[in-house]
Coordinates of C-alpha atoms in Angstrom, one line a residue:
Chain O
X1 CA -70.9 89.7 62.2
X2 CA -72.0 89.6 66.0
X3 CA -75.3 89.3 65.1
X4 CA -74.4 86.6 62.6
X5 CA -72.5 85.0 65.6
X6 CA -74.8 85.3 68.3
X7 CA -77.9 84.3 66.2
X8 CA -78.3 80.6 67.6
X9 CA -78.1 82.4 71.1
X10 CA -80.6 84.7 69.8
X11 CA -82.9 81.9 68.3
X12 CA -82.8 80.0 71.8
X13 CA -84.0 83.1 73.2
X14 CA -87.4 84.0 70.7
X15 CA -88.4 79.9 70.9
X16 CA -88.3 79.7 74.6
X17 CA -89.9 83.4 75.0
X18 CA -92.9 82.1 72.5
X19 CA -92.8 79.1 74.4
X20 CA -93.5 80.9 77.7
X21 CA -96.4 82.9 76.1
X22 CA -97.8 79.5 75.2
X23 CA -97.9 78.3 78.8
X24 CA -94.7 76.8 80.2
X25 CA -95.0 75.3 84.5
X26 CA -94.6 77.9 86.7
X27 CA -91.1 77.0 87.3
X28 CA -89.5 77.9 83.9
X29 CA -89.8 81.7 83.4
X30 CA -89.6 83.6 79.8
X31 CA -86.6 85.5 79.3
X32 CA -88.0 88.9 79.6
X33 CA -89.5 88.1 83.5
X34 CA -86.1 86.6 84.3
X35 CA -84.9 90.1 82.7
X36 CA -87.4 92.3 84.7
X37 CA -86.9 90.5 87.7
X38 CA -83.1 90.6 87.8
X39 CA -83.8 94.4 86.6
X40 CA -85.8 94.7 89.7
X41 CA -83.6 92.8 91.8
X42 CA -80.6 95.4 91.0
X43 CA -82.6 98.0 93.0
X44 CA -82.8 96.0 96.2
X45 CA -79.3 95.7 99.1
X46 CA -80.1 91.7 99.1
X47 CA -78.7 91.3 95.8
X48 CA -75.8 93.3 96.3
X49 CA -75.1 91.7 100.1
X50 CA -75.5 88.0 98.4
X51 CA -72.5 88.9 95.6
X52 CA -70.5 90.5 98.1
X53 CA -70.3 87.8 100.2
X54 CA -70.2 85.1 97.4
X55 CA -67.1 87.1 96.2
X56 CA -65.4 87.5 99.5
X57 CA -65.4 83.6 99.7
X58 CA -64.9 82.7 95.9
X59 CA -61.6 85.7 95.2
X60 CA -59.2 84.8 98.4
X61 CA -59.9 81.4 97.3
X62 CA -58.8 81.5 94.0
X63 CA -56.0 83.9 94.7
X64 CA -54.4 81.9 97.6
X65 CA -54.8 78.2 95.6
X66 CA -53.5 79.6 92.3
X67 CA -50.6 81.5 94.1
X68 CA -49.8 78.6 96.2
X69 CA -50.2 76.4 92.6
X70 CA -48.3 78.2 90.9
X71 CA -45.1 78.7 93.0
X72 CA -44.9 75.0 94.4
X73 CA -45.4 73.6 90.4
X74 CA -42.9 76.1 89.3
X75 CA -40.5 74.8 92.3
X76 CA -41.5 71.1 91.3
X77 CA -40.8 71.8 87.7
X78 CA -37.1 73.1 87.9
X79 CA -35.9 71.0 91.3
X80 CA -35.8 67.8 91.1
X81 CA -35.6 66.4 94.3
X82 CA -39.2 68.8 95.3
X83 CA -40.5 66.9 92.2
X84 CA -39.9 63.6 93.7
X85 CA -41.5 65.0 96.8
X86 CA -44.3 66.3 96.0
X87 CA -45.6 65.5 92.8
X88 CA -46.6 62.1 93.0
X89 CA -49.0 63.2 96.3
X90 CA -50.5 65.7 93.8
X91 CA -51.0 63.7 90.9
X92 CA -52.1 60.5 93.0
X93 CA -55.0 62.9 94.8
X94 CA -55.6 64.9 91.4
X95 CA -58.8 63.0 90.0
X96 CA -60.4 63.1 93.8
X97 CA -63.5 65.4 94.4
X98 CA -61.9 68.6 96.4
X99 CA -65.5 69.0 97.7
X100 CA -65.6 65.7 100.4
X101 CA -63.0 67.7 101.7
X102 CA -65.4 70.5 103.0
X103 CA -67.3 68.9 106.0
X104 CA -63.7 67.7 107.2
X105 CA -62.5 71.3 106.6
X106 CA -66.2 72.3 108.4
X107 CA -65.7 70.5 111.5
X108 CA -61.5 71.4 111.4
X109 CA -62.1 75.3 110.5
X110 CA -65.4 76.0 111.5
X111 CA -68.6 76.8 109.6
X112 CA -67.9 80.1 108.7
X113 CA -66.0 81.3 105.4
X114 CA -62.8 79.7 106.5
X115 CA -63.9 76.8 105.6
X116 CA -65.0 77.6 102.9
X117 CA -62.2 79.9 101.7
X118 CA -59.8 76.7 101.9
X119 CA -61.7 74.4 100.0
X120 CA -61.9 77.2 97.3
X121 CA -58.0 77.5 97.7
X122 CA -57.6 73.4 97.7
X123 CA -60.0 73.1 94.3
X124 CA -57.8 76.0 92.5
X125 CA -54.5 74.5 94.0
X126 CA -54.7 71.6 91.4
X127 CA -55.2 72.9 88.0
X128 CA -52.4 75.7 88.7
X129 CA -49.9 73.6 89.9
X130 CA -50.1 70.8 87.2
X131 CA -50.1 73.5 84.1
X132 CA -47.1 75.6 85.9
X133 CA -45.5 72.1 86.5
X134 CA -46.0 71.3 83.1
X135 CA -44.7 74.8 81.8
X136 CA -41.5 74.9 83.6
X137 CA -41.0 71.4 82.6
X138 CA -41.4 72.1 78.7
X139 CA -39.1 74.6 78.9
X140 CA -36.9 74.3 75.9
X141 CA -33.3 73.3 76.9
X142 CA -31.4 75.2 74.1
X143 CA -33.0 78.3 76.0
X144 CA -31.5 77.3 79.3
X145 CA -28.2 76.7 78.0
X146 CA -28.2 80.0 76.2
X147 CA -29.1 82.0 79.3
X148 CA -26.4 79.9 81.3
X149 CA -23.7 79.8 78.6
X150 CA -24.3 84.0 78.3
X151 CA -23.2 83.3 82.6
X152 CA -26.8 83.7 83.7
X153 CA -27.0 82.8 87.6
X154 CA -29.8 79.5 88.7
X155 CA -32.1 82.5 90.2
X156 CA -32.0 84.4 86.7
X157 CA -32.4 81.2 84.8
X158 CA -35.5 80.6 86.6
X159 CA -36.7 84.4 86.8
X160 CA -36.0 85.1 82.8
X161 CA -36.8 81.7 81.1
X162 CA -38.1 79.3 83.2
X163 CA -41.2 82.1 84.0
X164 CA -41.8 83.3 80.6
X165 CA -42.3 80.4 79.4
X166 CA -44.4 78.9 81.7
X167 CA -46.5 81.9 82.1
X168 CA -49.1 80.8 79.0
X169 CA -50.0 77.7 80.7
X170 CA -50.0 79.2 83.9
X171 CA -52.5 81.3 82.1
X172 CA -54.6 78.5 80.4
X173 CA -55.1 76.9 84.6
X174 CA -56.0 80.1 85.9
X175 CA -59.4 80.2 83.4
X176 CA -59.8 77.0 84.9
X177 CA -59.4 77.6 88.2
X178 CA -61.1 80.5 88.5
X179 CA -64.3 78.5 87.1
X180 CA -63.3 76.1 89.7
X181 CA -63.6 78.5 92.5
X182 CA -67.1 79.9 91.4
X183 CA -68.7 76.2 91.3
X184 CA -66.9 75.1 94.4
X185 CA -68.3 79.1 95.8
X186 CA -71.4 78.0 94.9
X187 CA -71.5 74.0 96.2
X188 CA -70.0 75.2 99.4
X189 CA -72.9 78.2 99.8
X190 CA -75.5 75.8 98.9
X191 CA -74.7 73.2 101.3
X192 CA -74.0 74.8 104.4
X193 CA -74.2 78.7 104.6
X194 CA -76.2 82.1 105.8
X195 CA -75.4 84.7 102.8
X196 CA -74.1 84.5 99.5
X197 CA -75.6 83.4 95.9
X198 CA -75.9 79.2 96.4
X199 CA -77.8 80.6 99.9
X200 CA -79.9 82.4 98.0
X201 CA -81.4 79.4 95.7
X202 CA -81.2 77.7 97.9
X203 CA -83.5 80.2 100.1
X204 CA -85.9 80.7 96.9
X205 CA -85.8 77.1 96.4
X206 CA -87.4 75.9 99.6
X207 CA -89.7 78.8 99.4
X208 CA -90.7 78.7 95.9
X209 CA -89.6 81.8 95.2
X210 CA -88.9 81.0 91.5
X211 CA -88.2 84.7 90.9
X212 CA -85.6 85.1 93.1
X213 CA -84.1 81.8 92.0
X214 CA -83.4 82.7 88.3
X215 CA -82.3 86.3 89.9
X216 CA -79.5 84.1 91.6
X217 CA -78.8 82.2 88.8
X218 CA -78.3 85.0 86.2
X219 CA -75.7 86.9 88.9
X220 CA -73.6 83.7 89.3
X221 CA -73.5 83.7 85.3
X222 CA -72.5 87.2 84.6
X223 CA -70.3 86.8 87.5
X224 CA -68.5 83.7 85.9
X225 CA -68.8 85.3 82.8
X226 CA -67.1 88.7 83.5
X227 CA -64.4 86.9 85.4
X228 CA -63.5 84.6 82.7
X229 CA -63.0 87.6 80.3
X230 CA -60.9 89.8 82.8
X231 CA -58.9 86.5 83.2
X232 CA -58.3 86.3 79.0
X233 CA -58.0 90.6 79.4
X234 CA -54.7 89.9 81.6
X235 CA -53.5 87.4 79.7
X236 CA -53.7 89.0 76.1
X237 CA -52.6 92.3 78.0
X238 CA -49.8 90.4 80.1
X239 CA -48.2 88.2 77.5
X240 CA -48.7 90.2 74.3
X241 CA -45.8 88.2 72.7
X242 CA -47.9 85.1 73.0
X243 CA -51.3 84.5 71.2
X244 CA -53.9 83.3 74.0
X245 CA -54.6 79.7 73.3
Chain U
X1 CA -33.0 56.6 98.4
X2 CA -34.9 58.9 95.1
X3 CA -37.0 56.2 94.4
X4 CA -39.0 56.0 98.0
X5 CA -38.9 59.8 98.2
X6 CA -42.6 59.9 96.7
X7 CA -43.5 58.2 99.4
X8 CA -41.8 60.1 102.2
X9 CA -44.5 63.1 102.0
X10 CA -47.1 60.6 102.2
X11 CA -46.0 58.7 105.1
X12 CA -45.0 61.9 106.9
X13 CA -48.4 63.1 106.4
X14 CA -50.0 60.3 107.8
X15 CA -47.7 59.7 111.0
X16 CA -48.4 64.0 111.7
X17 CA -52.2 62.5 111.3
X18 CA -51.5 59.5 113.7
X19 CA -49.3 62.1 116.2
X20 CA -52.1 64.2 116.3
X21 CA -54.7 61.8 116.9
X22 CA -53.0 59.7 119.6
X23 CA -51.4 63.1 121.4
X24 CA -55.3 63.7 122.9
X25 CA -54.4 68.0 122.0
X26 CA -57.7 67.8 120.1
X27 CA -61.0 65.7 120.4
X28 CA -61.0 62.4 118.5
X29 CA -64.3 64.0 116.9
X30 CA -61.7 66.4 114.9
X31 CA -59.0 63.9 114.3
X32 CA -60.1 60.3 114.5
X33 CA -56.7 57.8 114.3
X34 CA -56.3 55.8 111.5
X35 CA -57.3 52.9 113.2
X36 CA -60.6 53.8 113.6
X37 CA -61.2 55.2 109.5
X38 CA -59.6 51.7 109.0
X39 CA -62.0 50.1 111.2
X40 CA -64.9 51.7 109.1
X41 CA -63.4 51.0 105.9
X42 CA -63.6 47.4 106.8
X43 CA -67.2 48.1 107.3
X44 CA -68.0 49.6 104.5
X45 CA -66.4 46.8 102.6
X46 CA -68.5 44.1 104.1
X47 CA -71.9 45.7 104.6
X48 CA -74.0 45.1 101.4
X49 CA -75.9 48.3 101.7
X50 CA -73.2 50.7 101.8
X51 CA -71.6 48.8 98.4
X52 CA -74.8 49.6 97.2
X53 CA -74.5 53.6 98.1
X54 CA -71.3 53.2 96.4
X55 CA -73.0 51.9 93.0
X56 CA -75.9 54.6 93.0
X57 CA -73.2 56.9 93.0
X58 CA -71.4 55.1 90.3
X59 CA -74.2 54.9 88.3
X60 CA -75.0 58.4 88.4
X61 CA -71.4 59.1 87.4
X62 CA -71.0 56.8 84.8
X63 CA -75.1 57.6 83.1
X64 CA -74.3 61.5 83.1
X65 CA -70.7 60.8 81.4
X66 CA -71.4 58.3 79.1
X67 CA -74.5 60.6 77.8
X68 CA -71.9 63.4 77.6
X69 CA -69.4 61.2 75.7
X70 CA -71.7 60.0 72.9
X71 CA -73.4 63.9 72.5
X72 CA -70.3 65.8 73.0
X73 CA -68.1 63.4 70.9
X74 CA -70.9 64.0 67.9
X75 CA -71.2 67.7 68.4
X76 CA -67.4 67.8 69.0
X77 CA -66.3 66.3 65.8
X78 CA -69.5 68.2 63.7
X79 CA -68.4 71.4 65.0
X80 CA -64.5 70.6 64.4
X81 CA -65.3 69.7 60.7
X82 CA -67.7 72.4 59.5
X83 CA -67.4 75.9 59.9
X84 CA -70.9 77.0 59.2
X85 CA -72.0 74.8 62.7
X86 CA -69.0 75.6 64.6
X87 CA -70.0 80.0 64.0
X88 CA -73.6 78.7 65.7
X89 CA -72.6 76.6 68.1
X90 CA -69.1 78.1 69.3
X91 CA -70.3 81.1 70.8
X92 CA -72.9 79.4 72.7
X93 CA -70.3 76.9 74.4
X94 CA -67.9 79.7 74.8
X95 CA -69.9 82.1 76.3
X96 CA -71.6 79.9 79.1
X97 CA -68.4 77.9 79.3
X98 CA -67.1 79.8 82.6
X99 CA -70.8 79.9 84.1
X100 CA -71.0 77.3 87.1
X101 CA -73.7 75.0 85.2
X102 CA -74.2 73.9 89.1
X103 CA -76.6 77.1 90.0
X104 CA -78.9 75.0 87.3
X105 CA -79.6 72.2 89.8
X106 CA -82.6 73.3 91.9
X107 CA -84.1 73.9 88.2
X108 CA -83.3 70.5 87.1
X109 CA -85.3 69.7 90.1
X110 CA -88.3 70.8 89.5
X111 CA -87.8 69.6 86.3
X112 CA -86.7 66.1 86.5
X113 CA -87.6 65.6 89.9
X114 CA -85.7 65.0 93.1
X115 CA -84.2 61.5 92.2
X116 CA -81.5 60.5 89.5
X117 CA -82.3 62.4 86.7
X118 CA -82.1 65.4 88.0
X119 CA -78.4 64.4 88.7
X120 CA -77.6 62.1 85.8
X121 CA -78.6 65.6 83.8
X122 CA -76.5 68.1 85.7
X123 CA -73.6 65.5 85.2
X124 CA -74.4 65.1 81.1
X125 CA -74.4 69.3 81.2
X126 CA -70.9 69.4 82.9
X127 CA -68.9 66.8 81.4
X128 CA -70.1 67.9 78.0
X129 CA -68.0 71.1 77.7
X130 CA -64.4 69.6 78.4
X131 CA -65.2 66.8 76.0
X132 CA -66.7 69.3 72.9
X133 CA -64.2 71.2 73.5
X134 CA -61.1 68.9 73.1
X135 CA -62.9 67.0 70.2
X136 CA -63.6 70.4 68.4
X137 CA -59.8 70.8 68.6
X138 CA -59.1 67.6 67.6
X139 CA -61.3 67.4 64.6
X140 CA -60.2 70.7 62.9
X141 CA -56.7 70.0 63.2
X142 CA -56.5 67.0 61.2
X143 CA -53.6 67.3 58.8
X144 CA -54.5 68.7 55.4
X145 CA -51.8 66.8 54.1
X146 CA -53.7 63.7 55.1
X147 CA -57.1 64.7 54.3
X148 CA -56.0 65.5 50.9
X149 CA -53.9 62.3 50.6
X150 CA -57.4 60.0 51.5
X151 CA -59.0 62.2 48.9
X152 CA -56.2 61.9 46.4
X153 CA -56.4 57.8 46.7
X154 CA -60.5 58.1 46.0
X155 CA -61.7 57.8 49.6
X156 CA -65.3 58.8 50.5
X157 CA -66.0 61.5 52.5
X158 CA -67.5 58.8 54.9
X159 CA -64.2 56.8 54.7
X160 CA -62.3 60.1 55.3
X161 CA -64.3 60.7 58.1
X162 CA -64.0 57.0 59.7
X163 CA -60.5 56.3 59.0
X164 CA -58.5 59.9 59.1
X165 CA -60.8 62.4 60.8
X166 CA -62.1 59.9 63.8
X167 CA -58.4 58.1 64.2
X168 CA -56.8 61.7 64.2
X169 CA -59.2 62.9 66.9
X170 CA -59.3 60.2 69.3
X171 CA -56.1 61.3 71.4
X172 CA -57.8 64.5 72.1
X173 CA -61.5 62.7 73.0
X174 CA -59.3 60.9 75.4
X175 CA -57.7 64.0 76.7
X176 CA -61.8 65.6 77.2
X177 CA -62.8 62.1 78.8
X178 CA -59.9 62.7 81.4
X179 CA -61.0 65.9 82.1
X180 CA -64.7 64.9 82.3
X181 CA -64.6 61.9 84.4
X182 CA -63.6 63.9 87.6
X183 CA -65.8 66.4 87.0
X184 CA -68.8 63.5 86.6
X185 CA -67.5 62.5 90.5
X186 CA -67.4 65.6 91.9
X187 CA -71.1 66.8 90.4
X188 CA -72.2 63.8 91.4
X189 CA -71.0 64.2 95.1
X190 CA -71.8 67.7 95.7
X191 CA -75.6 67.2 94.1
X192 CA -76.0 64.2 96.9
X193 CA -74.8 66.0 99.3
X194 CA -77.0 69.3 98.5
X195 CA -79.9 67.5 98.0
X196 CA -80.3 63.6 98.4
X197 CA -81.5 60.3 100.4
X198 CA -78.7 57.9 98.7
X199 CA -75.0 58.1 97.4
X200 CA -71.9 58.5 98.9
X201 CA -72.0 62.3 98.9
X202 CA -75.1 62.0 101.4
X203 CA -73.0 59.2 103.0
X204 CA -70.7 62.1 103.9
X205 CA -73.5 64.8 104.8
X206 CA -75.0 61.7 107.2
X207 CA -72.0 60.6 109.0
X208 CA -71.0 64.4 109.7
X209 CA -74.6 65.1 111.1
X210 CA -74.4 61.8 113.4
X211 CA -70.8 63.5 114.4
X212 CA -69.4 60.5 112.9
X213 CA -65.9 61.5 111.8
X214 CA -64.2 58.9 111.3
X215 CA -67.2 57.0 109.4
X216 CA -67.0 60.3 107.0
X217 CA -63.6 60.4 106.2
X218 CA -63.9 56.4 105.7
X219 CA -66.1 57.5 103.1
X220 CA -64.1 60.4 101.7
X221 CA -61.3 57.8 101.1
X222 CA -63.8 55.5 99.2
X223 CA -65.0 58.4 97.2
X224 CA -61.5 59.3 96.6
X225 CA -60.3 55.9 95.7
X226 CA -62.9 55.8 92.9
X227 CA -61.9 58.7 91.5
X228 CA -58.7 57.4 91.4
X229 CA -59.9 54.4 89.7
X230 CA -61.8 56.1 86.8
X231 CA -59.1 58.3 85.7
X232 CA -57.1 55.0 85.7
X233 CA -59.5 53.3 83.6
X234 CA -60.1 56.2 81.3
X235 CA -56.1 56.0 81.3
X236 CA -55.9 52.0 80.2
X237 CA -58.3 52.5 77.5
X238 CA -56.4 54.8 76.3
X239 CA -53.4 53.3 75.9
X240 CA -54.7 50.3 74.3
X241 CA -56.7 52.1 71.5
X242 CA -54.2 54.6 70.6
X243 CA -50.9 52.8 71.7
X244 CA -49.5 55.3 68.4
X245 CA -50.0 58.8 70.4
X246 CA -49.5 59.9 73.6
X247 CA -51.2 63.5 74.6
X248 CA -50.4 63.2 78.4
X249 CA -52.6 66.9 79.2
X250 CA -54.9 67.5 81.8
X251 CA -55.7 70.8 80.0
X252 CA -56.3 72.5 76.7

């Protein structure tokens, strides 16, 4: 059955390998060199230095924007006078690129991982605090009643209802924004840094190092990768009650 | 008093900007006043060649997405309605859904060169996933009832397909395109500003090298505004073709 399901993957795979034996430019490696090389890469401190870093920049990021996200669309969801406040600013500035923000946030915070940490938190803010918006608002009333008729207080309302049933889309936004935070990582790196994964294309880039740049690009995707499936780990694990969407 | 509180946060927002500017704390090179942004808005607007940044941009945006639109829309609705293509093609889209597609770019140069295509390309790649995605979910759940009510009156499985299948889906294409056409922007900005010689994202890179602040965040406000505009648009056309359904979601 994996085979089964993995067999276009696979497919991919053998054509461009046989491709590659057949003479493909120089930029576009086979699948076993980008394989040996990444193999060989493992051995080396670079590789480990450039993850490192990338992850110091991409995981405060997407914990701050997320945790921010969540509490302020939680608080817009259930008060109604915050809602008024706040939501229109997010909703109006929702469909704008978070990544102009980063020279402003450059010149404001510096061009080290500051900078670059914010922008992170900015891109993962959004996503977050629409779907926990959204979740506390399509809390179902009958719920709410129950809890308070059974002489729930507001704070327990909100801590034993409102929550859980936000929590799935919560959930949904944080698969989203932790994509975000990777491809926002990885802008940021390539436009204006001195370690990390987007430096390092960017290094083998201007070098020609075509090696190196596949090395860079198969880390970024197992990194993505592996942190989408710890994300869909926790939620399966944390909401058991609810099937992940 | 509740109906001018949206714009409260706003407008205190931009008096702290205007405070901060005008109280000389920090060097008008950090916090240029408003004044001055407006004063290179106003010259954006009236110098041809910056318009013109503005439509390579544009272009870019709009090329990449509609590509997506008409592949992903295709694929979408294929993979939604068979099961054999959906087992070979889901695993593919799920498993290099979460991978930045971005680390591709200085591939995609070498490949298609240093100019639009390379960018047009990165933008097709990126916006196709939210809208496969939302039209795959769209086209397998079509109603059975209604599927079997088309077939029950004779229809062809090409009229099933036009008139229930395509009709059924369309709220959720809309509900990709929204997702997709903010991505399309911010691909497009981020590639100009990584690696180009036009576009508002090198606009940005520019100004900030000439230490130009307040011609940069003139620019950040035009690049913002069209983002604006686009979701708007994709919004409008929405609600004329299916004035019947609303799915109001920025997410799956």
């Amino acid at each position: 059955m994996a085979v089964a399901k993995a067999s276009l993957l696979i497919a991919v795979l053998l054509v461009w390998q046989l491709a590659a034996l057949r003479g493909l430019p120089e930029y576009v490696l086979s699948p076993v060199q980008i394989a040996a090389f990444f193999a060989q890469a493992l051995g080396t401190r670079e590789l480990y230095e450039n993850i490192g870093a990338s992850l110091g920049r991409a995981l405060p990021g997407f914990l701050i924007g997320s945790a921010l996200g969540a509490a302020l669309g939680l608080a817009a969801g259930t008060a109604r006078w915050f809602d008024r406040l706040l939501s229109p600013a997010v909703f109006l500035t929702y469909p704008v690129p978070k990544i102009v923000m980063l020279p402003i946030f450059m010149i404001w915070f510096g061009i080290g991982d500051l900078s670059k940490v914010l922008i992170i938190a900015l891109a993962c803010f959004y996503p977050v605090f629409i779907n926990a918006y959204t979740g506390a608002r399509q809390t179902r009333t009958i719920l709410v009643w129950s809890a308070l008729g059974m002489g729930a207080s507001r704070w327990q309302v909100f801590r034993r209802v409102v929550v859980p049933s936000a929590a799935p889309m919560i959930f949904a936004s944080l698969r989203v924004s932790l994509a975000l935070s990777f491809i926002v990582m990885f802008a940021a790196e390539m436009i204006n840094a001195r370690s990390g994964l987007g430096h390092m294309i960017r290094v083998a880039e201007n070098s020609l190092r075509f090696d190196l740049m596949y090395v860079s690009l198969a880390a970024i995707a197992i990194l993505g990768y592996a942190g989408d499936r710890l994300v869909r780990l926790a939620h399966s694990r944390l909401l058991a009650w609810q099937q992940p969407a | 008093m509740s109906r001018l509180l949206p714009f409260v946060f706003i407008g205190v927002v931009l008096a702290v900007w205007e405070a901060v500017a005008r109280s000389g704390l920090w060097s008008p090179l950090l916090f240029p006043s408003l004044e001055k942004i407006g004063r290179e808005l106003m010259l954006f607007f009236t110098r041809t060649e910056m318009l013109g940044e503005a439509l390579v941009s544009l272009e870019r945006a709009l090329g990449g997405f509609a590509l997506a639109a008409v592949v992903g829309i295709l694929l979408g609705v294929v993979m939604g309605r068979s099961r054999v293509v959906a087992g070979l093609l889901d695993p593919l889209f799920s498993g290099t859904y979460a991978v930045p597609k971005l680390a591709l770019f200085p591939i995609f140069i070498f490949v298609f060169g240093i100019g639009s295509l390379s960018k047009v390309a990165l933008v097709f790649l990126e916006c196709l996933y939210p809208i496969v995605i939302m039209t795959c979910a769209g086209a397998r759940d079509v109603q059975e009832k209604l599927l079997w009510s088309a077939r029950n009156m004779g229809a062809s499985r090409a009229a099933i397909l036009r008139r229930v299948v395509i009709p059924a889906t369309t709220p959720f294409i809309f509900a990709g395109f929204r997702v997709a056409v903010p991505v399309a922007m911010i691909v497009v900005v981020i590639t100009e500003m990584i690696s180009s010689a036009d576009g508002l994202g090198y606009q940005v890179i520019y100004a900030m090298a000439s230490l130009k602040t307040d011609r940069m965040l003139a620019v950040v406000v035009v690049i913002a505004a069209l983002g604006y505009l686009l979701d708007k648009a994709v919004v409008l056309a929405r609600d004329r073709l299916i004035y019947w359904e609303k799915l109001d979601t920025y997410y799956v």
